[in-house]
Short mmCIF file of N, CA, C and O in Angstrom, two decimals:
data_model
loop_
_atom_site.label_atom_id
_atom_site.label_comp_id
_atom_site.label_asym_id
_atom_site.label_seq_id
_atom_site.Cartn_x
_atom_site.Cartn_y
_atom_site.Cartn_z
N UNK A 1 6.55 -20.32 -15.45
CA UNK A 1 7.58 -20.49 -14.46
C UNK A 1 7.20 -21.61 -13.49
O UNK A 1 8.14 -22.13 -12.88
N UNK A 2 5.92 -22.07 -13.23
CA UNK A 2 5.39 -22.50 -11.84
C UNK A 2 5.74 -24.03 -12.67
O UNK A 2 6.02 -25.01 -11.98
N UNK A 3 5.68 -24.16 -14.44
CA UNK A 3 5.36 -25.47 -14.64
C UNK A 3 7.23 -25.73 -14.88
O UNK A 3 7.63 -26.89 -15.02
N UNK A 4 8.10 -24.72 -14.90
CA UNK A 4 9.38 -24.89 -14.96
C UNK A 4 9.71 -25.30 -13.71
O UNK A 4 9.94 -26.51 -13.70
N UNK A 5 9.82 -24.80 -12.66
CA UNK A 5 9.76 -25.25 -11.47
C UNK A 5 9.11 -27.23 -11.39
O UNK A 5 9.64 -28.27 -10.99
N UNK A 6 8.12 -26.96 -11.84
CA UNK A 6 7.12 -28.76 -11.41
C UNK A 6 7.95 -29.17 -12.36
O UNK A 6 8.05 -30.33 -11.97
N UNK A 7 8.86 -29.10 -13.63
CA UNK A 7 9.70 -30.04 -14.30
C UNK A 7 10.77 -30.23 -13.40
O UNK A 7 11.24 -31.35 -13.17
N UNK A 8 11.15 -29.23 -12.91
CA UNK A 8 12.72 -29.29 -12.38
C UNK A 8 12.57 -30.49 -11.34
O UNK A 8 13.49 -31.28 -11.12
N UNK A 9 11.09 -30.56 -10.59
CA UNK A 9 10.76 -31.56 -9.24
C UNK A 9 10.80 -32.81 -10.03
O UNK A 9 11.54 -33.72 -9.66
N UNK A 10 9.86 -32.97 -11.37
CA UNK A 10 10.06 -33.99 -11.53
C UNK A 10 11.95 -35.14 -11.54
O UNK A 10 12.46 -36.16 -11.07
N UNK A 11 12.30 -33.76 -12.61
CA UNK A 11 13.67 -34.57 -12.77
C UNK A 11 14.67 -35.07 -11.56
O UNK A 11 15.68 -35.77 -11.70
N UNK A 12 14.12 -34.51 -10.29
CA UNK A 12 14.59 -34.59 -8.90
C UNK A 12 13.87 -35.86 -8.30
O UNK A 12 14.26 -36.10 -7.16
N UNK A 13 13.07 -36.62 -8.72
CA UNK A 13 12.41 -37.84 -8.93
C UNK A 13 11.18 -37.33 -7.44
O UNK A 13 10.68 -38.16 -6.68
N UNK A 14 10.96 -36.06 -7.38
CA UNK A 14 9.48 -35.74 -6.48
C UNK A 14 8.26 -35.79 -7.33
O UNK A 14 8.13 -35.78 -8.55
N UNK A 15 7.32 -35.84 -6.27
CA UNK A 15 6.00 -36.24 -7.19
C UNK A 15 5.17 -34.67 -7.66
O UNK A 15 5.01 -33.81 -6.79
N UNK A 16 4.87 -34.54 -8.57
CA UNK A 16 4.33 -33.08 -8.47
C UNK A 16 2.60 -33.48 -9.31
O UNK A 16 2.35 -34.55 -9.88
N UNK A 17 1.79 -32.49 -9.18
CA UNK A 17 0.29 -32.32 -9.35
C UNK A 17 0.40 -31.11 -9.76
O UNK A 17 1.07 -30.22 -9.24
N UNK A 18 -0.46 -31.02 -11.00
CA UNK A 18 -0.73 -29.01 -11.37
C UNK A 18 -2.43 -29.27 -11.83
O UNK A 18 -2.93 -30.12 -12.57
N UNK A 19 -2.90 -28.41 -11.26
CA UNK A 19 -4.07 -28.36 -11.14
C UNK A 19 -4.55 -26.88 -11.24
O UNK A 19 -4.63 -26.14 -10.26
N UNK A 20 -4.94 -26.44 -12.79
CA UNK A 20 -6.15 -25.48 -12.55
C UNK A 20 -7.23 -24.95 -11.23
O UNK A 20 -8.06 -25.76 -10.83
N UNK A 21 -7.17 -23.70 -10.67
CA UNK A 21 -8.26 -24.38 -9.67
C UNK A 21 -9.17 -24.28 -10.26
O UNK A 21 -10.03 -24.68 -9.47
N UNK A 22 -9.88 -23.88 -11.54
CA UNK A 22 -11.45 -23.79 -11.75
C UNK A 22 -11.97 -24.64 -11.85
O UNK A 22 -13.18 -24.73 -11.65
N UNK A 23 -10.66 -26.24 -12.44
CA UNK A 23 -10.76 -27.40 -12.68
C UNK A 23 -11.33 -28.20 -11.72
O UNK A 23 -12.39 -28.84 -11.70
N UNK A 24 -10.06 -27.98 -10.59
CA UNK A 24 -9.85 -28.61 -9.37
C UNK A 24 -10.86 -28.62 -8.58
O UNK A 24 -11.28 -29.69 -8.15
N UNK A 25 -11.64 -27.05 -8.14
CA UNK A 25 -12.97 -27.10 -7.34
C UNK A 25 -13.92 -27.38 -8.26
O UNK A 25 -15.07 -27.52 -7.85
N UNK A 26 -13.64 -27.52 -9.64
CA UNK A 26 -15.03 -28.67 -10.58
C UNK A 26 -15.25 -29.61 -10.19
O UNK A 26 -16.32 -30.16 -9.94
N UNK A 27 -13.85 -30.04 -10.05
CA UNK A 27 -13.51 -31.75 -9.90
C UNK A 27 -13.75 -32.32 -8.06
O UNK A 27 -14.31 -33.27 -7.51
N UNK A 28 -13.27 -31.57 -7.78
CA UNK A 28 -13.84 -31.38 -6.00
C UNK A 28 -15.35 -31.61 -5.83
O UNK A 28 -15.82 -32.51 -5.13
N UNK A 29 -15.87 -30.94 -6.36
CA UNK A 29 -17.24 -30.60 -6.07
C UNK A 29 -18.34 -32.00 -6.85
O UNK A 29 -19.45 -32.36 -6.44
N UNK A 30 -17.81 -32.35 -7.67
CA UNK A 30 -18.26 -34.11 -8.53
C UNK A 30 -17.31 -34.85 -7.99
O UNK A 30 -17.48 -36.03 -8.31
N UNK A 31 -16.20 -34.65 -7.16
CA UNK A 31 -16.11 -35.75 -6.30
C UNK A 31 -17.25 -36.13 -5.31
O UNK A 31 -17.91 -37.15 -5.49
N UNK A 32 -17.45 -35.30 -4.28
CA UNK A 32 -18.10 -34.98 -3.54
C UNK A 32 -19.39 -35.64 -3.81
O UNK A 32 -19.98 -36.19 -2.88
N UNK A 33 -19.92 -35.63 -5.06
CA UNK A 33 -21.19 -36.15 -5.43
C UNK A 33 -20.98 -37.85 -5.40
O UNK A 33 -21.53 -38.79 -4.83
N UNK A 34 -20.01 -37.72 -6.23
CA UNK A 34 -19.55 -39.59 -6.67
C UNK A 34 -18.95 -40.46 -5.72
O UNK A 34 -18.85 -41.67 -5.95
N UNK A 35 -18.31 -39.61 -4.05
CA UNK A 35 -17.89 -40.59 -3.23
C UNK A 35 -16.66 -40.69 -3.57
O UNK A 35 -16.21 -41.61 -2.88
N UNK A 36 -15.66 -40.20 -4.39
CA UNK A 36 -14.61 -40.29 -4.38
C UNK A 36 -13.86 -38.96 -3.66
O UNK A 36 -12.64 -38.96 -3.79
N UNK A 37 -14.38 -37.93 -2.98
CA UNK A 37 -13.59 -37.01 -2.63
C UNK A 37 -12.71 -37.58 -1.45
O UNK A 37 -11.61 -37.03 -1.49
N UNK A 38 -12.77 -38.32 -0.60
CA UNK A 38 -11.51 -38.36 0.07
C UNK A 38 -10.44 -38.58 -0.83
O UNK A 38 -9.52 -37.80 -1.07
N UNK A 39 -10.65 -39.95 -1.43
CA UNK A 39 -9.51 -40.53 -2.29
C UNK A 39 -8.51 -39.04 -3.08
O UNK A 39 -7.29 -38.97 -3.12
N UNK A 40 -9.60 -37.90 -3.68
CA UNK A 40 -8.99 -37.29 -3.97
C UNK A 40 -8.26 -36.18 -3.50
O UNK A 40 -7.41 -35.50 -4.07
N UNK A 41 -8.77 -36.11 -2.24
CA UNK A 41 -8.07 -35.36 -1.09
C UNK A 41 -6.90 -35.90 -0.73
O UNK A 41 -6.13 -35.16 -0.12
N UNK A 42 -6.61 -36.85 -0.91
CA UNK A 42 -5.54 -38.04 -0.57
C UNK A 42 -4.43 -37.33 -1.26
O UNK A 42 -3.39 -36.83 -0.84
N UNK A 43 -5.08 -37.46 -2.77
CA UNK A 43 -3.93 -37.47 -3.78
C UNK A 43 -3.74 -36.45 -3.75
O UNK A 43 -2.57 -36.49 -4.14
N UNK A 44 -4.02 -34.98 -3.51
CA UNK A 44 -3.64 -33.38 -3.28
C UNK A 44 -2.64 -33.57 -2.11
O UNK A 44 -1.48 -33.19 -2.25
N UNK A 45 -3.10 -34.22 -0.83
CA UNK A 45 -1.83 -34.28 0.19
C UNK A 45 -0.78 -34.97 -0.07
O UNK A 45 0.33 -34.56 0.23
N UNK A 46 -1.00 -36.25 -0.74
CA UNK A 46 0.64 -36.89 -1.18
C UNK A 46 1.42 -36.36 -1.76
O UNK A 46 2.54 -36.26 -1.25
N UNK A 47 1.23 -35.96 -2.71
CA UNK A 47 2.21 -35.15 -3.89
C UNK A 47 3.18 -34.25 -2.99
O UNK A 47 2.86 -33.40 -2.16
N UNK A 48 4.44 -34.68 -3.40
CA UNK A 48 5.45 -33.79 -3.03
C UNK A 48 5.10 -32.30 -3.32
O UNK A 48 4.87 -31.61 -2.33
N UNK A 49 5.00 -31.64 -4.75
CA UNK A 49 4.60 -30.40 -5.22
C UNK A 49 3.30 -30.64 -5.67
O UNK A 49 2.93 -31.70 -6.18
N UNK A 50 2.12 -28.93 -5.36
CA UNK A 50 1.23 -28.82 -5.75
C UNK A 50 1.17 -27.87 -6.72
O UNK A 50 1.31 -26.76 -6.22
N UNK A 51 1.02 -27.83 -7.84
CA UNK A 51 0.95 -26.52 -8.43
C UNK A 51 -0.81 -25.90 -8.65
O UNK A 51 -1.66 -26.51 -9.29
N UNK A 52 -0.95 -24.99 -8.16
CA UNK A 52 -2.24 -24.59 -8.31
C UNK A 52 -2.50 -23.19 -9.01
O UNK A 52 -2.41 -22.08 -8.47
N UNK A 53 -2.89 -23.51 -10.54
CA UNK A 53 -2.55 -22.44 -11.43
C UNK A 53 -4.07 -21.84 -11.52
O UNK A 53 -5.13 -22.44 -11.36
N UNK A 54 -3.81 -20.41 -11.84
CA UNK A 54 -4.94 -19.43 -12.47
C UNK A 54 -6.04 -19.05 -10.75
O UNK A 54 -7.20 -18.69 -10.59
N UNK A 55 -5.06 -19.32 -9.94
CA UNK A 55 -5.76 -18.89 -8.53
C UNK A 55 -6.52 -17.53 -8.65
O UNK A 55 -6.06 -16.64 -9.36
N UNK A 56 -7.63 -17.40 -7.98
CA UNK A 56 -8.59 -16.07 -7.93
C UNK A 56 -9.11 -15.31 -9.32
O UNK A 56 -8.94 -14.09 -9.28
N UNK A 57 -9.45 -15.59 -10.00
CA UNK A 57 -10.00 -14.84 -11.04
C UNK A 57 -11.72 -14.35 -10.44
O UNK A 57 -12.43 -13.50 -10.99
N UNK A 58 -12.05 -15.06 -9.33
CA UNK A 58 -13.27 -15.05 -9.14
C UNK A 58 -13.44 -15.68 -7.83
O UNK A 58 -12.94 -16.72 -7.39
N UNK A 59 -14.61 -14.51 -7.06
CA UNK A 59 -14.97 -15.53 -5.93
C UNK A 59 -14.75 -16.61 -5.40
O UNK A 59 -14.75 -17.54 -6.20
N UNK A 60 -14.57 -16.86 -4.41
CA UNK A 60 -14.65 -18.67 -3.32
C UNK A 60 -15.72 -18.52 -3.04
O UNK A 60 -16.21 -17.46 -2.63
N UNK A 61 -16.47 -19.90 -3.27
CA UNK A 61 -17.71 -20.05 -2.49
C UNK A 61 -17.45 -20.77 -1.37
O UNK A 61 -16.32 -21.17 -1.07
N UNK A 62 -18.61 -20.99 -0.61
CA UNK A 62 -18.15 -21.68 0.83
C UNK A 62 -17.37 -23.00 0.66
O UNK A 62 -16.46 -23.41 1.38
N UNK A 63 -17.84 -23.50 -0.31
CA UNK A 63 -17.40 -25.13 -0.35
C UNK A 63 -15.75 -25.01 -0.95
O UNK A 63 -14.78 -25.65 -0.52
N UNK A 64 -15.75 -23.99 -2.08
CA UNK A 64 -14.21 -24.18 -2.32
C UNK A 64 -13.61 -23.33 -0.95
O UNK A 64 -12.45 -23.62 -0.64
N UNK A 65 -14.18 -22.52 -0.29
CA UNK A 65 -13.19 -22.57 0.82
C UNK A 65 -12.83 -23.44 1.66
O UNK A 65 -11.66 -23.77 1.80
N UNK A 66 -13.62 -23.83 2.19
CA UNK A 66 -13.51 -25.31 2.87
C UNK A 66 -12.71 -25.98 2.35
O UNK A 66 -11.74 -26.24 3.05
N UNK A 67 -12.71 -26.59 0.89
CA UNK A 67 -11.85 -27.25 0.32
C UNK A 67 -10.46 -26.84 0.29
O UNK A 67 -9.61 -27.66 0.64
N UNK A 68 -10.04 -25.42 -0.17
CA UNK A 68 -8.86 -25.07 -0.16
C UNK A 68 -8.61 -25.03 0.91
O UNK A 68 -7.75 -25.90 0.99
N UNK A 69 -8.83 -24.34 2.55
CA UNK A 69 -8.60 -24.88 3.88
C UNK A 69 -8.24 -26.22 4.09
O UNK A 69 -7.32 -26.45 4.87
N UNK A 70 -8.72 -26.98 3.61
CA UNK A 70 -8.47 -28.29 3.83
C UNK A 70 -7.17 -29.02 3.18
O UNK A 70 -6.40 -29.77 3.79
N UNK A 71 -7.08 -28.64 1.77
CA UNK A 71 -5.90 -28.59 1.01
C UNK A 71 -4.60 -28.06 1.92
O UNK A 71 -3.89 -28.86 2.52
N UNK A 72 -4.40 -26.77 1.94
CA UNK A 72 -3.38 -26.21 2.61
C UNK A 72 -2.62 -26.48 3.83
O UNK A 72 -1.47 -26.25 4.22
N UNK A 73 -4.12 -27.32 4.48
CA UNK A 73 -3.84 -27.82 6.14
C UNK A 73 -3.26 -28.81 5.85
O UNK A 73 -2.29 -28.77 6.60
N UNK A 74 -3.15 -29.94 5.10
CA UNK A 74 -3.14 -31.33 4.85
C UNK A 74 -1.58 -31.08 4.24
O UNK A 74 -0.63 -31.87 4.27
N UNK A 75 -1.65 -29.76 3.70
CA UNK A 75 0.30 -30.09 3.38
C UNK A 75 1.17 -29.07 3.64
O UNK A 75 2.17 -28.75 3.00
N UNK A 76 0.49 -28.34 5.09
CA UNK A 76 1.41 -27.27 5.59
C UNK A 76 2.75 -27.71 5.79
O UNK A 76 3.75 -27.03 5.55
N UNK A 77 2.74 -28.96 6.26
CA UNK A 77 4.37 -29.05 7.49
C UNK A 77 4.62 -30.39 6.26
O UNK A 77 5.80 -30.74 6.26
N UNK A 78 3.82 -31.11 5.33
CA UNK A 78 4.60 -32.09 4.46
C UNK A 78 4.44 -31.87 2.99
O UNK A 78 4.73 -32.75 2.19
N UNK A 79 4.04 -30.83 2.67
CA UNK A 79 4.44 -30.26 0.92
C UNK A 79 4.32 -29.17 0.59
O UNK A 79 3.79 -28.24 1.18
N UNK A 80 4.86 -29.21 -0.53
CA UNK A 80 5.03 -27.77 -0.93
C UNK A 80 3.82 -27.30 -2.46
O UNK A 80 3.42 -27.96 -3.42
N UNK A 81 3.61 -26.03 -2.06
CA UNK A 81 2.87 -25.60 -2.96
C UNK A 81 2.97 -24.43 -3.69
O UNK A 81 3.17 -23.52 -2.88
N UNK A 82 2.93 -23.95 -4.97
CA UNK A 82 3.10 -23.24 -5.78
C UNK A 82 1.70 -23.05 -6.36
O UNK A 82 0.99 -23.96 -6.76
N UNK A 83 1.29 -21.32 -6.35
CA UNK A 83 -0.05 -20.79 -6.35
C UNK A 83 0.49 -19.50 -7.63
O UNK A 83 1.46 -18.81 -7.34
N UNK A 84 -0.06 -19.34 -8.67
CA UNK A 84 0.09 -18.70 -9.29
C UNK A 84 -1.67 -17.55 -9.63
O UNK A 84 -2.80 -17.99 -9.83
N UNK A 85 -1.40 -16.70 -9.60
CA UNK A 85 -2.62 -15.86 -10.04
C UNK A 85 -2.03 -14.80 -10.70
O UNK A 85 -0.83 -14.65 -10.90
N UNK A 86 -3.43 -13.68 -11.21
CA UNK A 86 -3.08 -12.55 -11.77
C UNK A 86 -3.32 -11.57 -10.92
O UNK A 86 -3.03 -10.40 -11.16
N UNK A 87 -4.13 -12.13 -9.36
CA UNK A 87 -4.80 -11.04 -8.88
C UNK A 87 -3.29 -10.67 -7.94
O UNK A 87 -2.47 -11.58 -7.76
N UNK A 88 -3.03 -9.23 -7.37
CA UNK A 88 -2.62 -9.08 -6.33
C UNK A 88 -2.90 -9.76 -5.60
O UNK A 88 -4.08 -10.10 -5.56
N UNK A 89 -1.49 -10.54 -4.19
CA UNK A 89 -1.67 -10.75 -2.98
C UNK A 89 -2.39 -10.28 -2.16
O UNK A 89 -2.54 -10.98 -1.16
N UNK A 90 -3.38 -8.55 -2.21
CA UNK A 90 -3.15 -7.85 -1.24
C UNK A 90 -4.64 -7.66 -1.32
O UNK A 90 -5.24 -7.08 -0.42
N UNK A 91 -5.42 -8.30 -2.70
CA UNK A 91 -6.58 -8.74 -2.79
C UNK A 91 -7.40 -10.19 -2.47
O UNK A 91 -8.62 -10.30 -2.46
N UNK A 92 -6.34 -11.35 -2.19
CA UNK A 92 -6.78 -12.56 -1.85
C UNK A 92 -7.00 -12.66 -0.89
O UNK A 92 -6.46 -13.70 -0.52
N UNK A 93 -7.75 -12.04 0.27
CA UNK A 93 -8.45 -11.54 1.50
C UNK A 93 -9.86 -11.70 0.82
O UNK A 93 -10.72 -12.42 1.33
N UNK A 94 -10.05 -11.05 -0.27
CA UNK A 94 -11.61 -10.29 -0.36
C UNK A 94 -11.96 -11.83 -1.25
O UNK A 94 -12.87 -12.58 -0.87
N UNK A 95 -11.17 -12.11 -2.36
CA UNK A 95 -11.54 -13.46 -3.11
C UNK A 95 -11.58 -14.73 -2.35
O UNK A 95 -11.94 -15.80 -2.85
N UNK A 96 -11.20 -14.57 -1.14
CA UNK A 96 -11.39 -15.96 -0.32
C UNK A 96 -12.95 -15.25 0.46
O UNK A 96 -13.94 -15.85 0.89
N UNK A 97 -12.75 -14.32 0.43
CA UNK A 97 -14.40 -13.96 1.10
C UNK A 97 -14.99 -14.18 2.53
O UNK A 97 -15.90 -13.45 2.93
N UNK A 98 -14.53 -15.06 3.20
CA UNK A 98 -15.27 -15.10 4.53
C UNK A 98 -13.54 -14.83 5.42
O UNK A 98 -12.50 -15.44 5.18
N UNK A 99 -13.76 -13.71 6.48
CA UNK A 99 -12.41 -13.29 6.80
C UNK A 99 -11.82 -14.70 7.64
O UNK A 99 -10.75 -15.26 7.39
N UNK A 100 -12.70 -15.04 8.59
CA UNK A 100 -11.89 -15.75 9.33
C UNK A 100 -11.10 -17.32 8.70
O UNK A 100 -10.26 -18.00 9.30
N UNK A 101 -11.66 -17.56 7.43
CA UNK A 101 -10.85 -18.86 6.55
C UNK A 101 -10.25 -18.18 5.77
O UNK A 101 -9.12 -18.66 5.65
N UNK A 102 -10.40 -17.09 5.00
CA UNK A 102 -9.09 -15.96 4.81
C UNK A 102 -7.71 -16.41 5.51
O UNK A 102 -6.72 -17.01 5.10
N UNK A 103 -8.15 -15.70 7.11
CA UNK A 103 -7.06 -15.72 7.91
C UNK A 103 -6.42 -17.07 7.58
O UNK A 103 -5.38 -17.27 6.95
N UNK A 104 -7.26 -17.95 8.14
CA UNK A 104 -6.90 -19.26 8.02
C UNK A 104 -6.22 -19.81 6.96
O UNK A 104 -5.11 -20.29 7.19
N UNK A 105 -6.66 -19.82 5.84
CA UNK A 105 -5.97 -20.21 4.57
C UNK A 105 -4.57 -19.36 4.64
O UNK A 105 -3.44 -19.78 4.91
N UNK A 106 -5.01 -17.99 4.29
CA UNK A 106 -3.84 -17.39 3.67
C UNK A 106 -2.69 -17.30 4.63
O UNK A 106 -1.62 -17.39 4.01
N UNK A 107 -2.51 -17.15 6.07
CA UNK A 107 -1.84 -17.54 6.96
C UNK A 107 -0.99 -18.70 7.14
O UNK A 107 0.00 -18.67 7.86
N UNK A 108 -1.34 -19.63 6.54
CA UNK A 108 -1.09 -21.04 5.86
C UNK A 108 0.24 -21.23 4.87
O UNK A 108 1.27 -21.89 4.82
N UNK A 109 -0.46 -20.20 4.10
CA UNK A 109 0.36 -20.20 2.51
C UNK A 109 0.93 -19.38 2.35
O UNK A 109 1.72 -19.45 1.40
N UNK A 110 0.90 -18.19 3.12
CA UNK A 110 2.08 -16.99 3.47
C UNK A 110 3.09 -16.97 3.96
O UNK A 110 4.06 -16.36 3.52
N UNK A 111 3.00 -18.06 5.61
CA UNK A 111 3.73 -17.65 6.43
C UNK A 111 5.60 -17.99 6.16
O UNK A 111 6.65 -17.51 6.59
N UNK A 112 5.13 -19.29 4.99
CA UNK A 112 7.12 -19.56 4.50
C UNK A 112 7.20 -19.62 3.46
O UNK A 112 7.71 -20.54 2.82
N UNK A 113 6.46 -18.20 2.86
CA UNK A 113 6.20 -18.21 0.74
C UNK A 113 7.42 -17.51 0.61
O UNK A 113 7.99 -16.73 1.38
N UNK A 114 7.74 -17.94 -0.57
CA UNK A 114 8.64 -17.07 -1.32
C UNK A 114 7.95 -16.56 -2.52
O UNK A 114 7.37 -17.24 -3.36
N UNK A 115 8.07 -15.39 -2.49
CA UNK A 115 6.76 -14.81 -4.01
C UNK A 115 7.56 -13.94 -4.98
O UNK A 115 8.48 -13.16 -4.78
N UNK A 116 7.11 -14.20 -5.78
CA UNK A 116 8.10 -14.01 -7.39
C UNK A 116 6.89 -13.12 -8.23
O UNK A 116 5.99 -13.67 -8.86
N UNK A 117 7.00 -12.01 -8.14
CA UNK A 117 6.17 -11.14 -8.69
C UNK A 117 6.77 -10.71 -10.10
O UNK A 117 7.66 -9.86 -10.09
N UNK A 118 6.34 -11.24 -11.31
CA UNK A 118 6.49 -10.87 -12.59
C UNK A 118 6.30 -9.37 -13.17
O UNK A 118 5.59 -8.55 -12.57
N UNK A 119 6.83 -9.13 -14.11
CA UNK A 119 6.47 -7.52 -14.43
C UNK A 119 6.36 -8.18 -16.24
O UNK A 119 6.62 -9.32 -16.62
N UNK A 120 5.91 -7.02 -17.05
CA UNK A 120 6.28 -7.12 -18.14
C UNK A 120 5.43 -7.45 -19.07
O UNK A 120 4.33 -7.71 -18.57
N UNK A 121 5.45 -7.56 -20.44
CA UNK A 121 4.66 -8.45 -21.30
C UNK A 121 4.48 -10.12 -20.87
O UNK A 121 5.13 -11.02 -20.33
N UNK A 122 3.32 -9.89 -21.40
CA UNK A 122 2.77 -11.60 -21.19
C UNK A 122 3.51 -12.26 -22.38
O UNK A 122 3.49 -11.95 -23.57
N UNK A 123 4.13 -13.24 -21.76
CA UNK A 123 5.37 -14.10 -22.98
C UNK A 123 4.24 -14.94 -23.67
O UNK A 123 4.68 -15.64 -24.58
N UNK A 124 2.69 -15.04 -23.42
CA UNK A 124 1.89 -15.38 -24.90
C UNK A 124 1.45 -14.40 -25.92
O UNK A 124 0.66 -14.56 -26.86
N UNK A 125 2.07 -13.39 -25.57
CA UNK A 125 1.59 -12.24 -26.78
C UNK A 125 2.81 -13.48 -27.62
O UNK A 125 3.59 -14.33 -27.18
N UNK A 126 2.42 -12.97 -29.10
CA UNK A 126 2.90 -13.43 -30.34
C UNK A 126 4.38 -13.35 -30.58
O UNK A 126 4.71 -14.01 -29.60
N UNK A 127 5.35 -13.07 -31.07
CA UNK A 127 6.75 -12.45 -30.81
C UNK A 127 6.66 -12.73 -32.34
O UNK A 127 6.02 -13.66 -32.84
N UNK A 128 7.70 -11.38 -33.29
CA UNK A 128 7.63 -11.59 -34.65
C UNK A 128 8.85 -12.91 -34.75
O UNK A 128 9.49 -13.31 -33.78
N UNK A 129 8.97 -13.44 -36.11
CA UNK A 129 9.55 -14.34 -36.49
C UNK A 129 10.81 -13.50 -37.03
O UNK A 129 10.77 -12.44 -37.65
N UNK A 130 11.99 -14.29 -36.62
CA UNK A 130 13.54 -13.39 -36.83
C UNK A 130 14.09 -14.32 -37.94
O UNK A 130 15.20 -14.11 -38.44
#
């Protein structure tokens, strides 16, 4: 749905980004080494849409918090972002891990979400052939 949505932006001629985060704080974190992390901080705030898929399967460490703080701040009031996970909302308190960038982050990305909670089979199970 999140990448139906980032088509629909494209065809609306907005700029959209989808980014794994396991990828993203990979790629964050070897920025960081190589001197390119602003540049790529750049390109997370420009983008009209962010899509940030497979959110929380696992711990934040300090640095991806920081990073995602930093993300969220940079396009509170000029983009929009689309966060997809498997975990409950009501657990991304404990997976961001330190309360007060908790607050911070998720306060961020809550306060004008619209959230679309799925039910059902996972549409990659197999489906027989008709």
């Amino acid at each position: 749905m999140a990448c139906a949505l980032g088509d629909k932006a494209c065809r609306d001629n907005l700029s959209v980004l989808y980014q794994r985060c396991p990828r993203l704080f990979a790629a964050l974190a070897l920025a960081r080494g190589d001197g390119r992390y602003a540049r790529l901080m750049r390109q997370l705030g420009r983008v009209d849409l962010l899509i940030l898929d497979d959110w929380g399967p696992e711990p934040l460490t300090a640095e991806q918090r920081r990073d995602l703080l930093e993300i969220v701040e940079d396009r509170y009031s000029s983009g929009s972002i689309i966060i997809t996970s498997q975990v409950p909302i009501e657990r991304w308190y404990e997976i961001v891990g330190d309360p007060t960038l908790a607050d911070a982050i998720l306060d961020r990305v809550i306060h004008n979400a619209y959230r679309i909670e799925l039910k059902g089979e996972s549409l990659r199970k197999q489906r027989p052939q008709t």
